[in-house]
Amino acid sequence: MTGSDLLQTEHAEDRVNKGGTDHLKKASAETRKKLLGVNGVVSFEERKVADWRVIARGFTGECMTTRFKVRHKIQSVYGLYMNLATPGEGDILYDVNYRPNKHHDEIKAAGILNSILGGDITLLEEVNTLGTKRPDYVWRGKMWELKTVSSEKAADRAMRKGVKQIAKNPGGIILNFGTNVFSTKRCKNVIIDRLKRSEIKTTIDIIILKQDKIFNIFRYKKAKKR
Protein backbone atom coordinates (compact mmCIF):
# COMPACT_ATOMS: atom_id res chain seq x y z
CA MET A 1 0.00 0.00 0.00
CA THR A 2 1.42 3.39 -0.97
CA GLY A 3 1.47 6.45 1.25
CA SER A 4 -1.31 8.11 -0.72
CA ASP A 5 -3.49 4.97 -0.46
CA LEU A 6 -2.89 4.86 3.26
CA LEU A 7 -4.06 8.44 3.68
CA GLN A 8 -7.41 7.57 2.10
CA THR A 9 -8.23 4.69 4.46
CA GLU A 10 -10.82 5.00 7.21
CA HIS A 11 -8.07 4.69 9.81
CA ALA A 12 -6.34 7.79 8.45
CA GLU A 13 -9.59 9.77 8.62
CA ASP A 14 -10.11 8.62 12.18
CA ARG A 15 -6.62 9.82 13.13
CA VAL A 16 -7.25 13.25 11.62
CA ASN A 17 -10.57 13.53 13.47
CA LYS A 18 -9.09 12.36 16.78
CA GLY A 19 -6.06 14.65 16.50
CA GLY A 20 -8.21 17.69 15.76
CA THR A 21 -10.64 16.81 18.56
CA ASP A 22 -7.81 16.50 21.09
CA HIS A 23 -6.40 19.86 19.98
CA LEU A 24 -9.77 21.59 20.29
CA LYS A 25 -10.34 20.17 23.77
CA LYS A 26 -7.05 21.67 24.95
CA ALA A 27 -7.48 24.97 23.09
CA SER A 28 -8.66 28.15 24.78
CA ALA A 29 -12.26 29.32 24.46
CA GLU A 30 -11.16 32.14 22.16
CA THR A 31 -9.24 29.77 19.86
CA ARG A 32 -12.22 27.43 19.64
CA LYS A 33 -14.45 30.35 18.73
CA LYS A 34 -12.08 31.43 15.95
CA LEU A 35 -11.88 27.91 14.52
CA LEU A 36 -15.50 26.81 14.90
CA GLY A 37 -17.63 29.93 15.28
CA VAL A 38 -20.08 30.55 18.12
CA ASN A 39 -22.64 27.91 17.10
CA GLY A 40 -19.88 25.48 16.18
CA VAL A 41 -18.41 25.73 19.68
CA VAL A 42 -21.79 24.90 21.19
CA SER A 43 -22.21 21.89 18.89
CA PHE A 44 -18.67 20.68 19.69
CA GLU A 45 -18.99 21.08 23.46
CA GLU A 46 -22.41 19.41 23.54
CA ARG A 47 -21.10 16.61 21.31
CA LYS A 48 -23.76 17.15 18.67
CA VAL A 49 -21.29 16.29 15.92
CA ALA A 50 -19.07 13.25 15.54
CA ASP A 51 -16.45 15.03 13.43
CA TRP A 52 -15.12 18.55 14.14
CA ARG A 53 -14.41 19.09 10.41
CA VAL A 54 -18.08 19.56 9.56
CA ILE A 55 -18.24 22.74 11.66
CA ALA A 56 -14.70 24.08 11.24
CA ARG A 57 -14.52 27.45 9.50
CA GLY A 58 -12.92 27.28 6.08
CA PHE A 59 -12.49 23.49 6.14
CA THR A 60 -13.37 21.77 2.88
CA GLY A 61 -13.29 18.18 1.75
CA GLU A 62 -12.86 19.00 -1.93
CA CYS A 63 -10.95 16.40 -3.93
CA MET A 64 -7.46 17.11 -5.24
CA THR A 65 -5.97 15.70 -8.41
CA THR A 66 -2.20 16.40 -8.53
CA ARG A 67 -1.94 20.20 -8.23
CA PHE A 68 -5.30 20.99 -9.84
CA LYS A 69 -8.37 21.34 -7.63
CA VAL A 70 -11.51 19.56 -8.85
CA ARG A 71 -14.65 21.30 -7.68
CA HIS A 72 -17.97 19.50 -7.46
CA LYS A 73 -21.38 21.03 -6.93
CA ILE A 74 -21.54 19.69 -3.38
CA GLN A 75 -20.85 21.39 -0.10
CA SER A 76 -21.45 20.91 3.59
CA VAL A 77 -24.36 23.03 4.83
CA TYR A 78 -24.29 21.71 8.38
CA GLY A 79 -23.45 25.15 9.73
CA LEU A 80 -26.28 26.75 7.77
CA TYR A 81 -28.79 24.26 9.13
CA MET A 82 -27.56 24.76 12.70
CA ASN A 83 -27.75 28.54 12.39
CA LEU A 84 -31.38 28.26 11.29
CA ALA A 85 -32.25 25.53 13.80
CA THR A 86 -35.15 25.84 16.24
CA PRO A 87 -34.56 22.76 18.42
CA GLY A 88 -37.74 21.09 19.63
CA GLU A 89 -40.06 23.55 17.93
CA GLY A 90 -42.77 22.32 15.57
CA ASP A 91 -44.94 19.21 15.67
CA ILE A 92 -44.43 15.60 14.64
CA LEU A 93 -47.64 14.62 12.88
CA TYR A 94 -48.95 11.35 11.45
CA ASP A 95 -50.66 10.79 8.14
CA VAL A 96 -54.18 9.32 8.04
CA ASN A 97 -54.06 5.56 8.73
CA TYR A 98 -50.36 5.77 9.67
CA ARG A 99 -49.21 2.62 11.49
CA PRO A 100 -46.54 3.57 14.06
CA ASN A 101 -45.79 -0.05 14.96
CA LYS A 102 -44.41 -0.60 11.44
CA HIS A 103 -42.31 2.55 11.27
CA HIS A 104 -40.04 2.60 14.31
CA ASP A 105 -36.97 3.81 12.38
CA GLU A 106 -38.88 6.62 10.65
CA ILE A 107 -40.39 7.85 13.92
CA LYS A 108 -37.01 7.76 15.68
CA ALA A 109 -35.32 9.72 12.88
CA ALA A 110 -38.13 12.28 12.89
CA GLY A 111 -37.53 12.79 16.61
CA ILE A 112 -33.82 13.39 16.01
CA LEU A 113 -34.50 15.97 13.30
CA ASN A 114 -37.08 17.79 15.39
CA SER A 115 -35.00 17.81 18.58
CA ILE A 116 -31.91 19.22 16.83
CA LEU A 117 -33.24 21.24 13.89
CA GLY A 118 -36.95 21.75 14.63
CA GLY A 119 -39.82 22.25 12.21
CA ASP A 120 -43.12 20.47 11.50
CA ILE A 121 -42.66 16.90 10.28
CA THR A 122 -45.48 14.79 8.87
CA LEU A 123 -44.84 11.06 8.62
CA LEU A 124 -46.55 9.68 5.53
CA GLU A 125 -48.27 6.35 5.24
CA GLU A 126 -46.91 4.01 2.59
CA VAL A 127 -48.93 4.16 -0.63
CA ASN A 128 -47.68 2.63 -3.86
CA THR A 129 -49.05 4.20 -7.03
CA LEU A 130 -47.99 2.76 -10.38
CA GLY A 131 -44.86 1.31 -8.80
CA THR A 132 -43.79 4.60 -7.18
CA LYS A 133 -43.51 4.69 -3.39
CA ARG A 134 -44.31 7.79 -1.37
CA PRO A 135 -41.52 9.41 0.65
CA ASP A 136 -41.34 8.99 4.42
CA TYR A 137 -41.80 12.64 5.40
CA VAL A 138 -42.93 16.10 4.54
CA TRP A 139 -40.59 18.33 6.52
CA ARG A 140 -40.66 22.10 6.23
CA GLY A 141 -42.89 21.79 3.19
CA LYS A 142 -40.56 19.47 1.26
CA MET A 143 -40.42 15.72 0.66
CA TRP A 144 -37.79 13.69 2.50
CA GLU A 145 -36.91 10.00 2.42
CA LEU A 146 -35.11 8.00 5.12
CA LYS A 147 -32.73 5.23 4.07
CA THR A 148 -31.00 2.99 6.61
CA VAL A 149 -27.68 1.88 5.12
CA SER A 150 -24.63 -0.11 6.16
CA SER A 151 -22.01 1.07 3.66
CA GLU A 152 -21.26 3.58 0.92
CA LYS A 153 -22.33 1.00 -1.70
CA ALA A 154 -25.64 0.51 0.08
CA ALA A 155 -26.07 4.29 0.17
CA ASP A 156 -25.73 4.42 -3.62
CA ARG A 157 -28.53 1.89 -4.11
CA ALA A 158 -30.69 3.61 -1.51
CA MET A 159 -30.34 7.04 -3.10
CA ARG A 160 -31.23 5.66 -6.52
CA LYS A 161 -34.64 4.74 -5.12
CA GLY A 162 -34.92 7.72 -2.81
CA VAL A 163 -34.58 10.41 -5.47
CA LYS A 164 -37.58 8.93 -7.29
CA GLN A 165 -39.66 9.08 -4.14
CA ILE A 166 -39.02 12.78 -3.51
CA ALA A 167 -38.92 13.90 -7.15
CA LYS A 168 -42.21 15.85 -7.06
CA ASN A 169 -41.04 18.26 -4.36
CA PRO A 170 -37.47 17.38 -3.34
CA GLY A 171 -36.15 18.30 0.06
CA GLY A 172 -33.61 15.58 0.52
CA ILE A 173 -32.58 12.12 1.63
CA ILE A 174 -31.58 11.05 5.12
CA LEU A 175 -28.88 8.36 5.17
CA ASN A 176 -28.76 6.63 8.53
CA PHE A 177 -25.50 4.68 8.95
CA GLY A 178 -26.27 3.75 12.55
CA THR A 179 -23.11 2.36 14.14
CA ASN A 180 -21.57 1.30 10.81
CA VAL A 181 -18.13 2.63 9.83
CA PHE A 182 -17.91 4.62 6.61
CA SER A 183 -15.61 7.04 4.82
CA THR A 184 -16.78 10.64 4.53
CA LYS A 185 -14.80 11.09 1.31
CA ARG A 186 -16.23 7.96 -0.33
CA CYS A 187 -19.71 8.89 0.84
CA LYS A 188 -19.41 12.31 -0.82
CA ASN A 189 -18.21 10.70 -4.04
CA VAL A 190 -21.16 8.28 -3.99
CA ILE A 191 -23.57 11.20 -3.55
CA ILE A 192 -22.02 13.07 -6.47
CA ASP A 193 -21.94 10.05 -8.80
CA ARG A 194 -25.50 9.01 -8.00
CA LEU A 195 -27.16 12.43 -8.12
CA LYS A 196 -25.46 13.60 -11.31
CA ARG A 197 -27.05 10.56 -12.99
CA SER A 198 -30.46 11.17 -11.46
CA GLU A 199 -33.41 13.07 -12.86
CA ILE A 200 -33.23 15.64 -10.06
CA LYS A 201 -32.94 19.07 -11.67
CA THR A 202 -32.79 21.20 -8.56
CA THR A 203 -30.93 21.40 -5.25
CA ILE A 204 -31.12 18.40 -2.94
CA ASP A 205 -29.77 17.96 0.60
CA ILE A 206 -28.38 14.78 2.11
CA ILE A 207 -28.45 14.44 5.89
CA ILE A 208 -26.00 11.89 7.30
CA LEU A 209 -26.96 10.28 10.61
CA LYS A 210 -24.45 8.31 12.66
CA GLN A 211 -25.15 6.85 16.08
CA ASP A 212 -28.38 8.86 16.36
CA LYS A 213 -26.58 12.17 15.74
CA ILE A 214 -26.40 14.44 12.71
CA PHE A 215 -22.91 13.72 11.36
CA ASN A 216 -23.04 16.09 8.39
CA ILE A 217 -25.39 17.66 5.86
CA PHE A 218 -24.41 17.94 2.20
CA ARG A 219 -26.06 20.07 -0.45
CA TYR A 220 -25.84 18.95 -4.06
CA LYS A 221 -26.65 21.20 -6.98
CA LYS A 222 -26.67 19.69 -10.44
CA ALA A 223 -24.34 21.48 -12.81
CA LYS A 224 -26.02 23.12 -15.80
CA LYS A 225 -25.25 21.60 -19.16
CA ARG A 226 -23.26 23.82 -21.49
C-alpha positions as MATLAB code, in Angstrom:
seq = 'MTGSDLLQTEHAEDRVNKGGTDHLKKASAETRKKLLGVNGVVSFEERKVADWRVIARGFTGECMTTRFKVRHKIQSVYGLYMNLATPGEGDILYDVNYRPNKHHDEIKAAGILNSILGGDITLLEEVNTLGTKRPDYVWRGKMWELKTVSSEKAADRAMRKGVKQIAKNPGGIILNFGTNVFSTKRCKNVIIDRLKRSEIKTTIDIIILKQDKIFNIFRYKKAKKR';
ca = [
       0.000    0.000    0.000;
       1.416    3.391   -0.975;
       1.471    6.446    1.254;
      -1.310    8.114   -0.720;
      -3.491    4.974   -0.464;
      -2.893    4.859    3.261;
      -4.064    8.443    3.676;
      -7.410    7.566    2.098;
      -8.226    4.693    4.462;
     -10.819    5.000    7.209;
      -8.065    4.692    9.815;
      -6.340    7.793    8.450;
      -9.589    9.770    8.617;
     -10.111    8.625   12.185;
      -6.617    9.820   13.126;
      -7.255   13.252   11.623;
     -10.571   13.531   13.474;
      -9.087   12.360   16.782;
      -6.059   14.649   16.504;
      -8.208   17.689   15.763;
     -10.644   16.809   18.556;
      -7.815   16.496   21.089;
      -6.401   19.856   19.976;
      -9.769   21.594   20.295;
     -10.343   20.165   23.772;
      -7.048   21.670   24.949;
      -7.478   24.974   23.094;
      -8.657   28.147   24.780;
     -12.256   29.316   24.457;
     -11.159   32.144   22.164;
      -9.240   29.771   19.864;
     -12.216   27.431   19.639;
     -14.454   30.345   18.731;
     -12.081   31.434   15.951;
     -11.883   27.913   14.517;
     -15.496   26.810   14.897;
     -17.628   29.931   15.276;
     -20.084   30.555   18.116;
     -22.635   27.907   17.105;
     -19.878   25.485   16.181;
     -18.407   25.732   19.679;
     -21.794   24.905   21.188;
     -22.205   21.891   18.892;
     -18.674   20.683   19.693;
     -18.992   21.080   23.461;
     -22.412   19.412   23.543;
     -21.102   16.607   21.308;
     -23.761   17.149   18.672;
     -21.290   16.294   15.917;
     -19.069   13.250   15.541;
     -16.453   15.028   13.428;
     -15.117   18.549   14.135;
     -14.405   19.090   10.405;
     -18.084   19.565    9.563;
     -18.245   22.743   11.659;
     -14.702   24.081   11.242;
     -14.521   27.451    9.500;
     -12.916   27.276    6.082;
     -12.492   23.495    6.142;
     -13.375   21.772    2.881;
     -13.293   18.183    1.754;
     -12.856   18.998   -1.929;
     -10.948   16.402   -3.934;
      -7.460   17.112   -5.241;
      -5.968   15.703   -8.412;
      -2.199   16.397   -8.533;
      -1.936   20.198   -8.234;
      -5.296   20.989   -9.839;
      -8.371   21.341   -7.627;
     -11.506   19.564   -8.855;
     -14.648   21.305   -7.679;
     -17.967   19.500   -7.456;
     -21.378   21.030   -6.929;
     -21.541   19.688   -3.384;
     -20.853   21.393   -0.099;
     -21.450   20.911    3.590;
     -24.358   23.027    4.832;
     -24.285   21.707    8.377;
     -23.446   25.145    9.733;
     -26.279   26.750    7.768;
     -28.790   24.257    9.135;
     -27.562   24.759   12.699;
     -27.748   28.539   12.390;
     -31.381   28.259   11.295;
     -32.246   25.532   13.803;
     -35.148   25.842   16.237;
     -34.564   22.761   18.423;
     -37.740   21.085   19.630;
     -40.060   23.547   17.926;
     -42.769   22.316   15.571;
     -44.936   19.207   15.671;
     -44.434   15.595   14.641;
     -47.640   14.616   12.877;
     -48.946   11.352   11.454;
     -50.660   10.785    8.141;
     -54.180    9.323    8.042;
     -54.060    5.564    8.733;
     -50.365    5.767    9.673;
     -49.208    2.618   11.490;
     -46.544    3.570   14.064;
     -45.795   -0.053   14.961;
     -44.415   -0.604   11.444;
     -42.310    2.548   11.265;
     -40.035    2.598   14.308;
     -36.974    3.809   12.375;
     -38.883    6.617   10.653;
     -40.386    7.846   13.922;
     -37.013    7.763   15.683;
     -35.316    9.719   12.877;
     -38.132   12.285   12.885;
     -37.534   12.792   16.608;
     -33.820   13.386   16.009;
     -34.500   15.969   13.300;
     -37.078   17.788   15.390;
     -35.002   17.812   18.582;
     -31.909   19.218   16.827;
     -33.244   21.241   13.887;
     -36.948   21.750   14.633;
     -39.821   22.247   12.207;
     -43.119   20.474   11.500;
     -42.661   16.901   10.284;
     -45.478   14.790    8.867;
     -44.845   11.060    8.619;
     -46.552    9.681    5.529;
     -48.271    6.345    5.238;
     -46.908    4.005    2.585;
     -48.932    4.161   -0.627;
     -47.683    2.634   -3.860;
     -49.053    4.195   -7.026;
     -47.994    2.762  -10.377;
     -44.865    1.311   -8.798;
     -43.792    4.604   -7.185;
     -43.511    4.686   -3.392;
     -44.305    7.785   -1.366;
     -41.520    9.406    0.651;
     -41.344    8.995    4.416;
     -41.804   12.637    5.395;
     -42.931   16.102    4.540;
     -40.592   18.329    6.515;
     -40.659   22.103    6.225;
     -42.889   21.795    3.190;
     -40.559   19.474    1.258;
     -40.418   15.723    0.665;
     -37.786   13.689    2.501;
     -36.907   10.004    2.420;
     -35.111    8.000    5.118;
     -32.727    5.233    4.067;
     -31.005    2.989    6.612;
     -27.680    1.881    5.119;
     -24.627   -0.112    6.165;
     -22.013    1.068    3.664;
     -21.260    3.582    0.917;
     -22.329    1.003   -1.697;
     -25.643    0.508    0.077;
     -26.070    4.291    0.174;
     -25.734    4.423   -3.615;
     -28.532    1.888   -4.113;
     -30.693    3.609   -1.507;
     -30.342    7.042   -3.100;
     -31.233    5.655   -6.521;
     -34.639    4.737   -5.123;
     -34.916    7.722   -2.806;
     -34.576   10.409   -5.469;
     -37.576    8.928   -7.288;
     -39.665    9.077   -4.137;
     -39.025   12.780   -3.510;
     -38.917   13.904   -7.154;
     -42.212   15.845   -7.056;
     -41.040   18.260   -4.359;
     -37.475   17.383   -3.340;
     -36.148   18.303    0.056;
     -33.608   15.584    0.515;
     -32.579   12.122    1.629;
     -31.584   11.049    5.125;
     -28.879    8.365    5.166;
     -28.759    6.630    8.533;
     -25.501    4.676    8.947;
     -26.268    3.749   12.550;
     -23.107    2.356   14.138;
     -21.565    1.302   10.810;
     -18.127    2.629    9.832;
     -17.915    4.624    6.607;
     -15.606    7.036    4.819;
     -16.779   10.643    4.531;
     -14.803   11.089    1.307;
     -16.227    7.962   -0.334;
     -19.713    8.892    0.843;
     -19.414   12.311   -0.816;
     -18.213   10.699   -4.043;
     -21.163    8.285   -3.992;
     -23.573   11.201   -3.552;
     -22.016   13.072   -6.473;
     -21.938   10.047   -8.795;
     -25.501    9.008   -8.003;
     -27.156   12.427   -8.122;
     -25.464   13.597  -11.305;
     -27.050   10.558  -12.991;
     -30.458   11.167  -11.457;
     -33.411   13.072  -12.859;
     -33.230   15.640  -10.061;
     -32.944   19.073  -11.668;
     -32.790   21.201   -8.561;
     -30.926   21.395   -5.248;
     -31.123   18.398   -2.944;
     -29.773   17.964    0.596;
     -28.375   14.782    2.109;
     -28.451   14.436    5.893;
     -26.003   11.895    7.304;
     -26.964   10.275   10.610;
     -24.455    8.308   12.657;
     -25.152    6.850   16.085;
     -28.377    8.860   16.359;
     -26.581   12.173   15.740;
     -26.401   14.439   12.711;
     -22.906   13.717   11.360;
     -23.035   16.087    8.386;
     -25.391   17.662    5.859;
     -24.408   17.945    2.203;
     -26.056   20.075   -0.448;
     -25.844   18.947   -4.061;
     -26.647   21.201   -6.980;
     -26.673   19.693  -10.435;
     -24.338   21.484  -12.814;
     -26.019   23.120  -15.799;
     -25.250   21.599  -19.160;
     -23.258   23.817  -21.491;
];
